[in-house]
Short mmCIF file of N, CA and C and ligand atoms in Angstrom, two decimals:
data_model
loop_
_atom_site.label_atom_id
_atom_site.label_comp_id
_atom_site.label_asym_id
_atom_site.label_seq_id
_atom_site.Cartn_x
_atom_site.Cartn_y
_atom_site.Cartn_z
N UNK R 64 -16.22 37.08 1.57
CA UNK R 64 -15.21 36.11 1.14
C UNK R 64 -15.84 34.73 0.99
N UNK R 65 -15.89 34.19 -0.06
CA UNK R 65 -16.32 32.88 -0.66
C UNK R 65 -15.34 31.98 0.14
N UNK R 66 -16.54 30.98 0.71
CA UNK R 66 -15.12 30.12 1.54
C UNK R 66 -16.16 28.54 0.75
N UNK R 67 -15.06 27.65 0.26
CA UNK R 67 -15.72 26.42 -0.32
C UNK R 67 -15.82 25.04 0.80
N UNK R 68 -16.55 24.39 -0.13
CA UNK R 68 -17.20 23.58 0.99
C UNK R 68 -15.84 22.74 1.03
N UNK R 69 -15.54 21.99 1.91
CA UNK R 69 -14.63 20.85 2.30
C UNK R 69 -15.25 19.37 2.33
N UNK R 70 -15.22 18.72 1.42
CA UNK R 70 -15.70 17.24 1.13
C UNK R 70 -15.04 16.18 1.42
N UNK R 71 -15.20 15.19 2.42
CA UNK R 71 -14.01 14.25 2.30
C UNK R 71 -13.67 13.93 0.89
N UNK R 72 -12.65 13.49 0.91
CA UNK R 72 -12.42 12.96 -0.36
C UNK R 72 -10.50 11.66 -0.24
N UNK R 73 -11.29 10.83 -1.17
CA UNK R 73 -10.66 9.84 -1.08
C UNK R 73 -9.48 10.23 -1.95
N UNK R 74 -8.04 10.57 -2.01
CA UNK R 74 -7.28 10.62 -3.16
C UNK R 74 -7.01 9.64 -4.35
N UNK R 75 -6.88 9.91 -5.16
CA UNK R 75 -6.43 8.85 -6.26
C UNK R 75 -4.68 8.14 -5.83
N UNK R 76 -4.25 6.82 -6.11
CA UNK R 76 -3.00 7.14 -6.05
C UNK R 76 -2.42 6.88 -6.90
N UNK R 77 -0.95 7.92 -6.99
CA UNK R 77 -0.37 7.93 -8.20
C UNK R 77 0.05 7.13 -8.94
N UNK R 78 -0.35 7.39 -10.19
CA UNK R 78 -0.01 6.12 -11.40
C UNK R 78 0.97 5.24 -10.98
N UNK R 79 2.12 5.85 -10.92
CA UNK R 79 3.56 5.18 -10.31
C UNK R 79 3.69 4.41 -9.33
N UNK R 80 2.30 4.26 -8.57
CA UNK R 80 2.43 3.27 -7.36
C UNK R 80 2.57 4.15 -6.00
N UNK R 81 1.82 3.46 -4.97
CA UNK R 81 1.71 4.43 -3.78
C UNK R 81 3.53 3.89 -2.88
N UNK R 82 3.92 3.44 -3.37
CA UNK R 82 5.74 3.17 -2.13
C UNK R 82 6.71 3.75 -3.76
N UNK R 83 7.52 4.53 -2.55
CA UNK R 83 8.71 4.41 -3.42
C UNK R 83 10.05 4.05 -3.13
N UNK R 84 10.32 3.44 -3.76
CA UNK R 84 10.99 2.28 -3.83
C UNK R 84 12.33 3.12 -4.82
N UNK R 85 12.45 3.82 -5.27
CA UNK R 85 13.54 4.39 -6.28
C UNK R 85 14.86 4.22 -5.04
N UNK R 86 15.39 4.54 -3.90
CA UNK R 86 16.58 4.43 -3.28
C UNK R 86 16.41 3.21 -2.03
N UNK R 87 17.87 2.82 -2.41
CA UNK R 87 17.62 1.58 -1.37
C UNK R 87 16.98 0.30 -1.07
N UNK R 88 16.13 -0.08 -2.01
CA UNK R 88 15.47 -1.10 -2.20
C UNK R 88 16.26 -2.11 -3.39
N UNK R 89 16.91 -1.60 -3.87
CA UNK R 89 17.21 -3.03 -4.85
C UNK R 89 18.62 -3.63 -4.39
N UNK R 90 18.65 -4.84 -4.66
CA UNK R 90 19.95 -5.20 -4.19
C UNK R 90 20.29 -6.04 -5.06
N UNK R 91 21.47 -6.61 -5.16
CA UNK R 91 22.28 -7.59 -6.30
C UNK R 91 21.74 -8.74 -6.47
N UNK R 92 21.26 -9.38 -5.57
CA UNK R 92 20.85 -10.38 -5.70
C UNK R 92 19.00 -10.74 -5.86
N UNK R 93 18.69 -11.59 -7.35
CA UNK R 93 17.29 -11.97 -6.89
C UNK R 93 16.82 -12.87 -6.19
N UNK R 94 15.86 -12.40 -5.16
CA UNK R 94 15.18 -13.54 -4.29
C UNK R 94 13.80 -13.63 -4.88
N UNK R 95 13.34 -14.71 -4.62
CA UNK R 95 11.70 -15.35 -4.95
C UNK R 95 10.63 -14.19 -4.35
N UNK R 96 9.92 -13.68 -4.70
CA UNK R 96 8.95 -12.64 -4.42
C UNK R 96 8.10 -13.46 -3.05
N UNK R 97 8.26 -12.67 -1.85
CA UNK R 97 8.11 -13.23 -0.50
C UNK R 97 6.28 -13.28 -0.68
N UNK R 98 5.73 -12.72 -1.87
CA UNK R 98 4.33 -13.13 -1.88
C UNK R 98 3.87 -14.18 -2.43
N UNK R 99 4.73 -14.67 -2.66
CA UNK R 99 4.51 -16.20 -3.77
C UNK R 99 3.55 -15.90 -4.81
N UNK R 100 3.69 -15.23 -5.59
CA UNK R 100 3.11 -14.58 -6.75
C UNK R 100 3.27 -15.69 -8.19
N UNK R 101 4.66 -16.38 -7.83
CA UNK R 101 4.87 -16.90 -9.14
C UNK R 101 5.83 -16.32 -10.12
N UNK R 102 6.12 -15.42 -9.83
CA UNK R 102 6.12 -14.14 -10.68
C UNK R 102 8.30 -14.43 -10.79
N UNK R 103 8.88 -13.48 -11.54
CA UNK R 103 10.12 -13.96 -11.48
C UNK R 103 10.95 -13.68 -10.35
N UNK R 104 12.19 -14.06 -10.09
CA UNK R 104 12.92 -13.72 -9.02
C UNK R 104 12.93 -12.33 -8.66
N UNK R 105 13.01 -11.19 -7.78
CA UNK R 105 12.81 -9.83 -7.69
C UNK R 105 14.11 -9.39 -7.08
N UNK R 106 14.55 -8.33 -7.01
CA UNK R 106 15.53 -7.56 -6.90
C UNK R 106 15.37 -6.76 -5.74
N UNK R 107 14.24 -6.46 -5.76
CA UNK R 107 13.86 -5.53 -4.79
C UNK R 107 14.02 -6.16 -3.37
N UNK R 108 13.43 -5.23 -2.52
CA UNK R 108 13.23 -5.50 -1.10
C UNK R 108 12.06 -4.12 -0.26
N UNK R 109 11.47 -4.96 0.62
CA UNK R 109 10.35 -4.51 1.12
C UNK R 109 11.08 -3.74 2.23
N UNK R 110 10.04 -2.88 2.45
CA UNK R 110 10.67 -1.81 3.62
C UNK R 110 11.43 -2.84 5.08
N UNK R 111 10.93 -3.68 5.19
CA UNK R 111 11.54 -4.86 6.34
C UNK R 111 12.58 -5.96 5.76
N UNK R 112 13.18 -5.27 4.47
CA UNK R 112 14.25 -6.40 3.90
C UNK R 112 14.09 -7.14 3.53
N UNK R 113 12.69 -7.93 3.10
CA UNK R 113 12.22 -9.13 2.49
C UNK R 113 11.84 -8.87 1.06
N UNK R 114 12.11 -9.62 -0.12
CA UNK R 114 12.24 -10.05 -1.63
C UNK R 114 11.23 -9.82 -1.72
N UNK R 115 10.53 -8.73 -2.14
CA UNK R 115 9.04 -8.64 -2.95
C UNK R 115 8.79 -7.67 -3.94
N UNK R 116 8.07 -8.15 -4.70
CA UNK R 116 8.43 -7.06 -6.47
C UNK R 116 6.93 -5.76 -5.38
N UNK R 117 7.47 -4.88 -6.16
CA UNK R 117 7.02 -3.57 -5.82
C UNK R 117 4.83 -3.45 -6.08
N UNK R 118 4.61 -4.22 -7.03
CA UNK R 118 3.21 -4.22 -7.33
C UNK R 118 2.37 -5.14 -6.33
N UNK R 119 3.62 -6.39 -5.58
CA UNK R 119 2.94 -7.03 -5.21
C UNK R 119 2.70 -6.60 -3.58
N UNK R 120 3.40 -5.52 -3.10
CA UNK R 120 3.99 -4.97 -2.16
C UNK R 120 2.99 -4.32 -1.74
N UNK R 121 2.38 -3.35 -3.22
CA UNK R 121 1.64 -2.57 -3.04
C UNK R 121 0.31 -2.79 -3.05
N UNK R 122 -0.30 -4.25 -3.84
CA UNK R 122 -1.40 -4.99 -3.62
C UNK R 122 -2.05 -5.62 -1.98
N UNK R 123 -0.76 -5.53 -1.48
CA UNK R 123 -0.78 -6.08 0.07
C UNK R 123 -1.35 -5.18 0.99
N UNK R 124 -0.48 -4.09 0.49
CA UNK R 124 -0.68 -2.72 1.12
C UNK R 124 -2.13 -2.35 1.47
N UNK R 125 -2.86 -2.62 0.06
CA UNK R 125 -3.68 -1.99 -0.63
C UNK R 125 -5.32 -2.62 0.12
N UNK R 126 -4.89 -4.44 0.68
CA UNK R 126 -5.52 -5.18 0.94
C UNK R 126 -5.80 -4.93 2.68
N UNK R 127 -4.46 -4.62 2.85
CA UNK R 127 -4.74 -4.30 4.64
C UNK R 127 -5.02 -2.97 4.88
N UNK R 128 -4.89 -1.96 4.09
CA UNK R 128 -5.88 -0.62 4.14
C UNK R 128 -7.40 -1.00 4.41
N UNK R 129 -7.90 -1.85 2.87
CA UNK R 129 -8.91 -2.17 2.71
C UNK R 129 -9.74 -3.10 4.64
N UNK R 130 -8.61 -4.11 4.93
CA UNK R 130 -9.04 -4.59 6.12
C UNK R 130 -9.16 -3.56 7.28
N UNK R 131 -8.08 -2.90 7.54
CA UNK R 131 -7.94 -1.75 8.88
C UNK R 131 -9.51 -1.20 8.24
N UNK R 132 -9.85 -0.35 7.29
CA UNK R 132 -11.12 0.56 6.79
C UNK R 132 -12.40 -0.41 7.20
N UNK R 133 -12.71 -2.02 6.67
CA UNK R 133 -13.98 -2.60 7.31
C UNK R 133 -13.77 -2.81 8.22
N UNK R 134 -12.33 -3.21 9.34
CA UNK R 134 -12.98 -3.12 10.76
C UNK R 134 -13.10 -1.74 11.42
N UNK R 135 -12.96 -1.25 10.89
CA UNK R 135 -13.19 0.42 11.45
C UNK R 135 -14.70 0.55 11.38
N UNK R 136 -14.86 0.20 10.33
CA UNK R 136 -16.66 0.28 9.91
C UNK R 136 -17.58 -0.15 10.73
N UNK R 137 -16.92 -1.94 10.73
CA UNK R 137 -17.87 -2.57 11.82
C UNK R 137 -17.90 -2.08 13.14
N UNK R 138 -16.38 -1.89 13.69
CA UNK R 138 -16.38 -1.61 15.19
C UNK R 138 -17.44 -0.24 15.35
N UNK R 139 -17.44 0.77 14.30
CA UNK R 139 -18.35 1.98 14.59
C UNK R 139 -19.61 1.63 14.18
N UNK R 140 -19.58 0.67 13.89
CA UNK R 140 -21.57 0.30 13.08
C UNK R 140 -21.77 -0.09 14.62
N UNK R 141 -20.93 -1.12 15.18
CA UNK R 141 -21.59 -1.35 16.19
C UNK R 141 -21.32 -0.72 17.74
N UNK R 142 -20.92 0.35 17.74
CA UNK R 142 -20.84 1.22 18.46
C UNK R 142 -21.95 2.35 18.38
N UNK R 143 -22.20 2.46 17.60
CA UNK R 143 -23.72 3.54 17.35
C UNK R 143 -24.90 2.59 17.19
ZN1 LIG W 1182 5.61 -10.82 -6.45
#
């Protein structure tokens, strides 16, 4: 029985954006995007109830992955 190798592997994420946001997130009223983007008033709301358009949500996201992953790095660089 052919058994294949197992590679980490990083996933892609989906075109559509890694949060979904389709129920419960929009509300009647627009507030100023809580990232100060500039960007127009937003509809939405962040998983903690705060005004933020969905890209910018996910740029944030995307940035503190990126942080949690290099201190992970360093703390094990300098642990070995
Ligand atoms: Zn924004």
């Amino acid at each position: 029985m052919a058994r294949r190798t197992r590679r980490p592997r990083r996933p892609e994420p989906p075109p559509t954006g890694v949060l979904d946001w389709e129920h419960g997130h929009w509300k009647p009223t627009a507030l100023p995007c809580r990232y100060g983007c500039g960007g127009w008033p937003t509809h939405l709301r962040d998983s903690k109830g705060r005004p933020a358009h969905k890209v910018c949500a996910e740029a944030a996201l995307a940035q503190q992955v990126r942080d949690y992953a290099e201190a992970y790095q360093n703390e094990r660089l300098r642990l070995t």
